[in-house]
């Protein structure tokens, strides 16, 4: 189900002295099955944008089409949209509230009005997808470790069986292994289900390693949009707005400046390694 | 939606009112509120209006900003006024369904509405121009004599100032959790009362958990910075009366006298 | 003299079920020894739940040892009368920027510590000014903390500790909740304090890039110190770090990968320039 964002504008407190333009004239096409990285520094509009995609915020002007339908139409079912476009907020473990893990994951599908059997089936499937073992199902979510809580919270959204999954910095606050595990999980989900994924991230290394396409936001507008290599080739512009390319891009740049015959478009460690090996003639 | 509640939140700017000693502002607000309930003639109300207008002008807080977020209060106000309209005995104006609106009732309703509006705007001028810290310092000083009878004044004022600091943070958090649950299909708006209350559980549980976590963190942070209660503490901004504070007291006295004179002899 | 001496530290807590019955004992810190010299920049690495934050809380007398001893500036943290002097000489900055700012205005928050210590009003103002200047936040002194970015809030928290004139600052994952630019500004401020003011810094983190300038690195796992040494020595052991749920800086990782592919490179390369120099040798 593709999403089309058409001339979207969002202005908070319009007409007052405190007017803030959160989004200005956003136009995007998000086709099925893409793995997209959304980057931008704090306040660049990326949080606003993702909340528009599932109808949590209403645009000041412009519109969003989901599967060809205008989500701002009066008789459009926003609740249904939210089940199709799943949104995992930052620190999603802060929304856990049920007495045990399983009931918490049931909350979403239950809100969709499914039968008890379907609800439980979906919850079970979702918990398995994020790799939670049965032994945890009847524990209080508050007794789990940070990384486990986050998986449960992600399962809570997966149980809605969305076609598009948006994750707002799913690795924030986790240790390096925890970060790899969550990102690996998302990659696996995408490969297995063909879901569209939009990953909001601050880590250029993560984005470079996993996504097919990068959208860079700045000051409420789309600044760059393309495959990682092309976007990171603009590393100077990225720096100007408080972002950066992955560390390896700079390493390659510096090597070239000091006389190595290397290309500078590597964005991951593996690419950089291969390029250096090639330059060394091995 | 929730971040629009700005009512009474400190507005940072520089004005004569901002610089005033918080004790003067507290006492002044009290005097103003009392003055509103002393009389129900038009003349003293006119004076109260002029006084309020002057104060608002002095505060350098945009009037628009001041009355934003008053919507909820207005609903409350209308309800009170309507009750007054029907429940006051006197000369009948209109009658329907066994209910009577009286002339006295309408007058009473207008006065009640005016009083409440003045009261709310008047006290919000105080909170808009005084940082919560100054406010609690002022309260601590004013209630100082109560320490003699073992009332924990310092602790109470500390609690208030922390509560005020965390209100915006918790409001933002409420907004976030609400949206997160809505993304999981929650519906906070439709259904009957019981359904609505039940829908609040997924909002309130995480909110409480978070509030406790924050309280715990904050207690630790305060301890780490050597906080041990009011004993032996010094003040970065000790409250001292200045020339303008004395002047403000004089103005307040004149105002109060004015209200009394207008009410009694006009 | 060592500013901090930790000897055979053990910290246990009792787990209880809902009825309050004892379920078991968890050993959060297991025989840790640590010596930190005045003026050093020390980093403590460890995954979530490795015990690094529990250790940090012992250095500020928020937690007390079950066994062993912690001396801060020559004072035993178990002695009641040492409490305030210890907290004064070893200040602490926590993870969540929102949950440690007490004041409604930046300058009032920075003044909170000195107020608690009973410092004279005039001196409080001097301390607030110098502390805010040291972290580059002086021009925000009249602002509400709610209007600052995460990195700015953390710098205010650091200033709040500085105003108590500590000898040592312990930072417990100060950058975990920040974006990359916020992380950079906080680390820059912390390094400046260490280099310019000579304040001992103990930085607890799981961001590898933040520790390459440290004088010494401790790596914790399951409440024990698993590794210790210079950043070079620590980051030379890529696989061991990975087994402890950690990683290494990107340059180090690239060098490690090249070495695995047969390029003769030494272990523990920390900077791009180092890597380039080594590659020039093998070209």
mmCIF file of C-alpha atoms in Angstrom, chain B residues 31-255:
data_model
loop_
_atom_site.group_PDB
_atom_site.id
_atom_site.type_symbol
_atom_site.label_atom_id
_atom_site.label_comp_id
_atom_site.label_asym_id
_atom_site.label_seq_id
_atom_site.Cartn_x
_atom_site.Cartn_y
_atom_site.Cartn_z
ATOM 1 C CA UNK B 31 -5.737 42.076 48.364
ATOM 2 C CA UNK B 32 -7.051 42.157 44.829
ATOM 3 C CA UNK B 33 -9.114 39.016 45.295
ATOM 4 C CA UNK B 34 -10.533 40.302 48.572
ATOM 5 C CA UNK B 35 -11.392 43.601 46.939
ATOM 6 C CA UNK B 36 -13.443 41.759 44.337
ATOM 7 C CA UNK B 37 -15.665 40.211 46.958
ATOM 8 C CA UNK B 38 -16.135 43.264 49.142
ATOM 9 C CA UNK B 39 -18.851 44.931 47.088
ATOM 10 C CA UNK B 40 -21.270 44.422 44.262
ATOM 11 C CA UNK B 41 -21.689 47.929 42.971
ATOM 12 C CA UNK B 42 -20.511 48.974 39.540
ATOM 13 C CA UNK B 43 -18.105 51.719 40.593
ATOM 14 C CA UNK B 44 -15.632 49.584 42.588
ATOM 15 C CA UNK B 45 -15.727 47.059 39.773
ATOM 16 C CA UNK B 46 -14.798 49.755 37.322
ATOM 17 C CA UNK B 47 -11.833 50.601 39.515
ATOM 18 C CA UNK B 48 -10.892 46.916 39.706
ATOM 19 C CA UNK B 49 -11.004 46.783 35.920
ATOM 20 C CA UNK B 50 -8.806 49.859 35.551
ATOM 21 C CA UNK B 51 -6.375 48.455 38.095
ATOM 22 C CA UNK B 52 -6.221 45.110 36.305
ATOM 23 C CA UNK B 53 -5.720 46.773 32.935
ATOM 24 C CA UNK B 54 -2.854 48.838 34.333
ATOM 25 C CA UNK B 55 -1.238 45.750 35.848
ATOM 26 C CA UNK B 56 -1.521 43.825 32.583
ATOM 27 C CA UNK B 57 0.042 46.720 30.731
ATOM 28 C CA UNK B 58 2.866 46.878 33.283
ATOM 29 C CA UNK B 59 3.537 43.136 33.044
ATOM 30 C CA UNK B 60 4.626 43.266 29.380
ATOM 31 C CA UNK B 61 2.911 39.895 28.882
ATOM 32 C CA UNK B 62 0.857 39.906 25.668
ATOM 33 C CA UNK B 63 -2.850 39.852 26.546
ATOM 34 C CA UNK B 64 -3.448 37.224 23.883
ATOM 35 C CA UNK B 65 -0.981 34.902 25.568
ATOM 36 C CA UNK B 66 -2.547 35.559 28.937
ATOM 37 C CA UNK B 67 -6.067 34.511 27.960
ATOM 38 C CA UNK B 68 -5.010 31.555 25.854
ATOM 39 C CA UNK B 69 -5.933 28.314 27.524
ATOM 40 C CA UNK B 70 -8.783 29.965 29.384
ATOM 41 C CA UNK B 71 -11.380 27.943 27.460
ATOM 42 C CA UNK B 72 -11.901 25.349 30.165
ATOM 43 C CA UNK B 73 -12.284 28.065 32.737
ATOM 44 C CA UNK B 74 -14.896 29.831 30.642
ATOM 45 C CA UNK B 75 -17.071 26.712 30.570
ATOM 46 C CA UNK B 76 -16.903 26.530 34.345
ATOM 47 C CA UNK B 77 -17.713 30.188 34.533
ATOM 48 C CA UNK B 78 -20.781 29.872 32.322
ATOM 49 C CA UNK B 79 -22.122 27.026 34.431
ATOM 50 C CA UNK B 80 -21.736 29.077 37.601
ATOM 51 C CA UNK B 81 -23.349 32.088 36.000
ATOM 52 C CA UNK B 82 -26.309 30.075 34.690
ATOM 53 C CA UNK B 83 -26.929 28.571 38.117
ATOM 54 C CA UNK B 84 -26.960 32.036 39.584
ATOM 55 C CA UNK B 85 -29.399 33.241 36.984
ATOM 56 C CA UNK B 86 -31.955 30.625 37.940
ATOM 57 C CA UNK B 87 -31.405 30.285 41.628
ATOM 58 C CA UNK B 88 -31.591 33.897 42.732
ATOM 59 C CA UNK B 89 -34.990 35.051 43.963
ATOM 60 C CA UNK B 90 -36.477 38.382 42.920
ATOM 61 C CA UNK B 91 -38.355 40.160 40.140
ATOM 62 C CA UNK B 92 -39.189 37.672 37.380
ATOM 63 C CA UNK B 93 -38.018 38.438 33.843
ATOM 64 C CA UNK B 94 -38.758 35.227 31.920
ATOM 65 C CA UNK B 95 -40.377 31.978 32.955
ATOM 66 C CA UNK B 96 -40.322 28.613 31.195
ATOM 67 C CA UNK B 97 -40.579 24.951 32.192
ATOM 68 C CA UNK B 98 -41.146 26.032 35.755
ATOM 69 C CA UNK B 99 -37.819 27.871 35.799
ATOM 70 C CA UNK B 100 -37.619 31.585 36.325
ATOM 71 C CA UNK B 101 -34.897 34.009 35.425
ATOM 72 C CA UNK B 102 -34.966 36.993 37.725
ATOM 73 C CA UNK B 103 -33.543 40.462 37.300
ATOM 74 C CA UNK B 104 -31.509 39.975 40.459
ATOM 75 C CA UNK B 105 -30.358 36.658 39.066
ATOM 76 C CA UNK B 106 -29.014 38.211 35.894
ATOM 77 C CA UNK B 107 -27.200 40.879 37.892
ATOM 78 C CA UNK B 108 -25.765 38.283 40.227
ATOM 79 C CA UNK B 109 -24.654 36.168 37.271
ATOM 80 C CA UNK B 110 -22.894 39.096 35.637
ATOM 81 C CA UNK B 111 -21.114 39.955 38.856
ATOM 82 C CA UNK B 112 -20.088 36.379 39.509
ATOM 83 C CA UNK B 113 -18.749 36.088 35.983
ATOM 84 C CA UNK B 114 -16.860 39.365 36.257
ATOM 85 C CA UNK B 115 -15.461 38.454 39.639
ATOM 86 C CA UNK B 116 -14.214 35.103 38.423
ATOM 87 C CA UNK B 117 -12.703 36.546 35.265
ATOM 88 C CA UNK B 118 -10.930 39.269 37.214
ATOM 89 C CA UNK B 119 -9.825 36.774 39.807
ATOM 90 C CA UNK B 120 -8.398 34.356 37.281
ATOM 91 C CA UNK B 121 -6.672 36.946 35.157
ATOM 92 C CA UNK B 122 -5.457 38.769 38.262
ATOM 93 C CA UNK B 123 -3.870 35.690 39.760
ATOM 94 C CA UNK B 124 -2.468 34.529 36.442
ATOM 95 C CA UNK B 125 -0.676 37.866 36.142
ATOM 96 C CA UNK B 126 1.120 36.899 39.311
ATOM 97 C CA UNK B 127 2.150 33.455 38.091
ATOM 98 C CA UNK B 128 3.044 34.821 34.664
ATOM 99 C CA UNK B 129 5.455 37.350 36.112
ATOM 100 C CA UNK B 130 6.927 35.329 38.965
ATOM 101 C CA UNK B 131 9.109 32.266 38.533
ATOM 102 C CA UNK B 132 7.872 29.333 40.570
ATOM 103 C CA UNK B 133 11.079 29.513 42.557
ATOM 104 C CA UNK B 134 10.458 33.126 43.509
ATOM 105 C CA UNK B 135 6.877 32.258 44.234
ATOM 106 C CA UNK B 136 7.775 29.514 46.631
ATOM 107 C CA UNK B 137 10.494 31.669 48.186
ATOM 108 C CA UNK B 138 7.862 34.328 48.720
ATOM 109 C CA UNK B 139 5.441 31.868 50.244
ATOM 110 C CA UNK B 140 8.164 30.442 52.427
ATOM 111 C CA UNK B 141 8.965 33.897 53.740
ATOM 112 C CA UNK B 142 5.325 34.883 54.207
ATOM 113 C CA UNK B 143 4.477 31.687 56.036
ATOM 114 C CA UNK B 144 7.731 31.808 57.978
ATOM 115 C CA UNK B 145 6.012 32.459 61.328
ATOM 116 C CA UNK B 146 4.275 29.066 60.998
ATOM 117 C CA UNK B 147 7.659 27.376 61.457
ATOM 118 C CA UNK B 148 7.310 28.079 65.153
ATOM 119 C CA UNK B 149 4.449 25.589 65.329
ATOM 120 C CA UNK B 150 6.517 23.000 63.413
ATOM 121 C CA UNK B 151 4.905 23.410 59.998
ATOM 122 C CA UNK B 152 7.538 22.218 57.462
ATOM 123 C CA UNK B 153 7.431 25.418 55.444
ATOM 124 C CA UNK B 154 10.657 24.865 53.525
ATOM 125 C CA UNK B 155 9.662 21.373 52.484
ATOM 126 C CA UNK B 156 6.222 22.486 51.381
ATOM 127 C CA UNK B 157 7.596 25.263 49.242
ATOM 128 C CA UNK B 158 10.273 22.975 47.769
ATOM 129 C CA UNK B 159 7.578 20.485 46.845
ATOM 130 C CA UNK B 160 5.545 23.181 45.158
ATOM 131 C CA UNK B 161 8.435 24.457 43.124
ATOM 132 C CA UNK B 162 9.344 20.963 41.940
ATOM 133 C CA UNK B 163 5.735 20.228 41.060
ATOM 134 C CA UNK B 164 5.617 23.390 38.986
ATOM 135 C CA UNK B 165 8.857 22.536 37.218
ATOM 136 C CA UNK B 166 7.562 19.112 36.212
ATOM 137 C CA UNK B 167 4.096 20.121 35.026
ATOM 138 C CA UNK B 168 5.189 20.974 31.483
ATOM 139 C CA UNK B 169 7.328 17.841 31.267
ATOM 140 C CA UNK B 170 4.491 15.600 32.397
ATOM 141 C CA UNK B 171 2.037 17.296 30.063
ATOM 142 C CA UNK B 172 4.330 16.616 27.150
ATOM 143 C CA UNK B 173 4.699 13.051 28.317
ATOM 144 C CA UNK B 174 0.926 12.636 28.544
ATOM 145 C CA UNK B 175 0.636 13.834 24.986
ATOM 146 C CA UNK B 176 3.265 11.361 23.857
ATOM 147 C CA UNK B 177 1.777 8.334 25.637
ATOM 148 C CA UNK B 178 -1.664 9.257 24.387
ATOM 149 C CA UNK B 179 -0.412 9.289 20.818
ATOM 150 C CA UNK B 180 1.501 6.051 21.322
ATOM 151 C CA UNK B 181 -1.661 4.319 22.515
ATOM 152 C CA UNK B 182 -3.679 5.875 19.703
ATOM 153 C CA UNK B 183 -1.152 4.347 17.319
ATOM 154 C CA UNK B 184 -2.218 1.026 18.874
ATOM 155 C CA UNK B 185 -5.851 1.773 18.109
ATOM 156 C CA UNK B 186 -6.845 3.423 21.392
ATOM 157 C CA UNK B 187 -9.877 5.673 21.322
ATOM 158 C CA UNK B 188 -10.065 8.287 24.047
ATOM 159 C CA UNK B 189 -13.027 10.222 22.716
ATOM 160 C CA UNK B 190 -15.977 7.994 21.971
ATOM 161 C CA UNK B 191 -18.194 5.791 24.110
ATOM 162 C CA UNK B 192 -19.994 6.395 27.366
ATOM 163 C CA UNK B 193 -18.492 7.550 30.646
ATOM 164 C CA UNK B 194 -17.460 4.091 31.842
ATOM 165 C CA UNK B 195 -15.866 3.258 28.523
ATOM 166 C CA UNK B 196 -13.994 6.532 28.565
ATOM 167 C CA UNK B 197 -12.692 5.949 32.060
ATOM 168 C CA UNK B 198 -11.580 2.452 31.102
ATOM 169 C CA UNK B 199 -9.801 3.876 28.060
ATOM 170 C CA UNK B 200 -7.724 6.034 30.405
ATOM 171 C CA UNK B 201 -5.976 3.079 32.067
ATOM 172 C CA UNK B 202 -3.402 2.624 29.273
ATOM 173 C CA UNK B 203 -2.626 6.315 29.617
ATOM 174 C CA UNK B 204 -2.553 6.622 33.386
ATOM 175 C CA UNK B 205 -0.488 3.546 34.251
ATOM 176 C CA UNK B 206 2.504 4.551 32.097
ATOM 177 C CA UNK B 207 2.146 8.129 33.273
ATOM 178 C CA UNK B 208 2.340 7.105 36.934
ATOM 179 C CA UNK B 209 5.240 4.774 36.280
ATOM 180 C CA UNK B 210 7.082 7.582 34.581
ATOM 181 C CA UNK B 211 6.256 10.109 37.286
ATOM 182 C CA UNK B 212 7.616 7.770 39.945
ATOM 183 C CA UNK B 213 10.757 7.132 37.939
ATOM 184 C CA UNK B 214 11.285 10.848 37.545
ATOM 185 C CA UNK B 215 10.670 11.477 41.236
ATOM 186 C CA UNK B 216 13.205 8.809 42.108
ATOM 187 C CA UNK B 217 15.812 10.226 39.717
ATOM 188 C CA UNK B 218 15.231 13.720 40.961
ATOM 189 C CA UNK B 219 15.547 12.747 44.620
ATOM 190 C CA UNK B 220 18.885 11.138 43.806
ATOM 191 C CA UNK B 221 20.072 14.153 41.832
ATOM 192 C CA UNK B 222 19.144 16.468 44.699
ATOM 193 C CA UNK B 223 20.949 14.288 47.220
ATOM 194 C CA UNK B 224 24.007 14.180 44.978
ATOM 195 C CA UNK B 225 24.020 17.951 45.054
ATOM 196 C CA UNK B 226 24.150 17.974 48.842
ATOM 197 C CA UNK B 227 20.517 18.829 49.488
ATOM 198 C CA UNK B 228 19.622 18.167 53.114
ATOM 199 C CA UNK B 229 16.561 20.261 53.738
ATOM 200 C CA UNK B 230 16.282 23.916 54.610
ATOM 201 C CA UNK B 231 18.780 23.792 57.469
ATOM 202 C CA UNK B 232 21.963 25.774 56.776
ATOM 203 C CA UNK B 233 20.905 26.703 53.256
ATOM 204 C CA UNK B 234 21.791 30.058 51.799
ATOM 205 C CA UNK B 235 19.939 31.851 49.033
ATOM 206 C CA UNK B 236 21.185 32.830 45.633
ATOM 207 C CA UNK B 237 18.400 35.350 45.346
ATOM 208 C CA UNK B 238 17.492 36.427 48.876
ATOM 209 C CA UNK B 239 14.290 38.421 49.043
ATOM 210 C CA UNK B 240 14.864 42.027 49.921
ATOM 211 C CA UNK B 241 12.373 44.843 49.813
ATOM 212 C CA UNK B 242 13.430 47.663 47.499
ATOM 213 C CA UNK B 243 12.062 51.090 46.723
ATOM 214 C CA UNK B 244 9.682 49.803 44.078
ATOM 215 C CA UNK B 245 8.297 47.225 46.491
ATOM 216 C CA UNK B 246 7.413 49.928 49.002
ATOM 217 C CA UNK B 247 5.847 51.913 46.212
ATOM 218 C CA UNK B 248 3.837 48.862 45.177
ATOM 219 C CA UNK B 249 2.523 48.424 48.713
ATOM 220 C CA UNK B 250 1.448 52.074 48.726
ATOM 221 C CA UNK B 251 -0.336 51.624 45.391
ATOM 222 C CA UNK B 252 -2.091 48.550 46.751
ATOM 223 C CA UNK B 253 -3.200 50.409 49.869
ATOM 224 C CA UNK B 254 -4.528 53.282 47.774
ATOM 225 C CA UNK B 255 -6.363 50.840 45.530
#
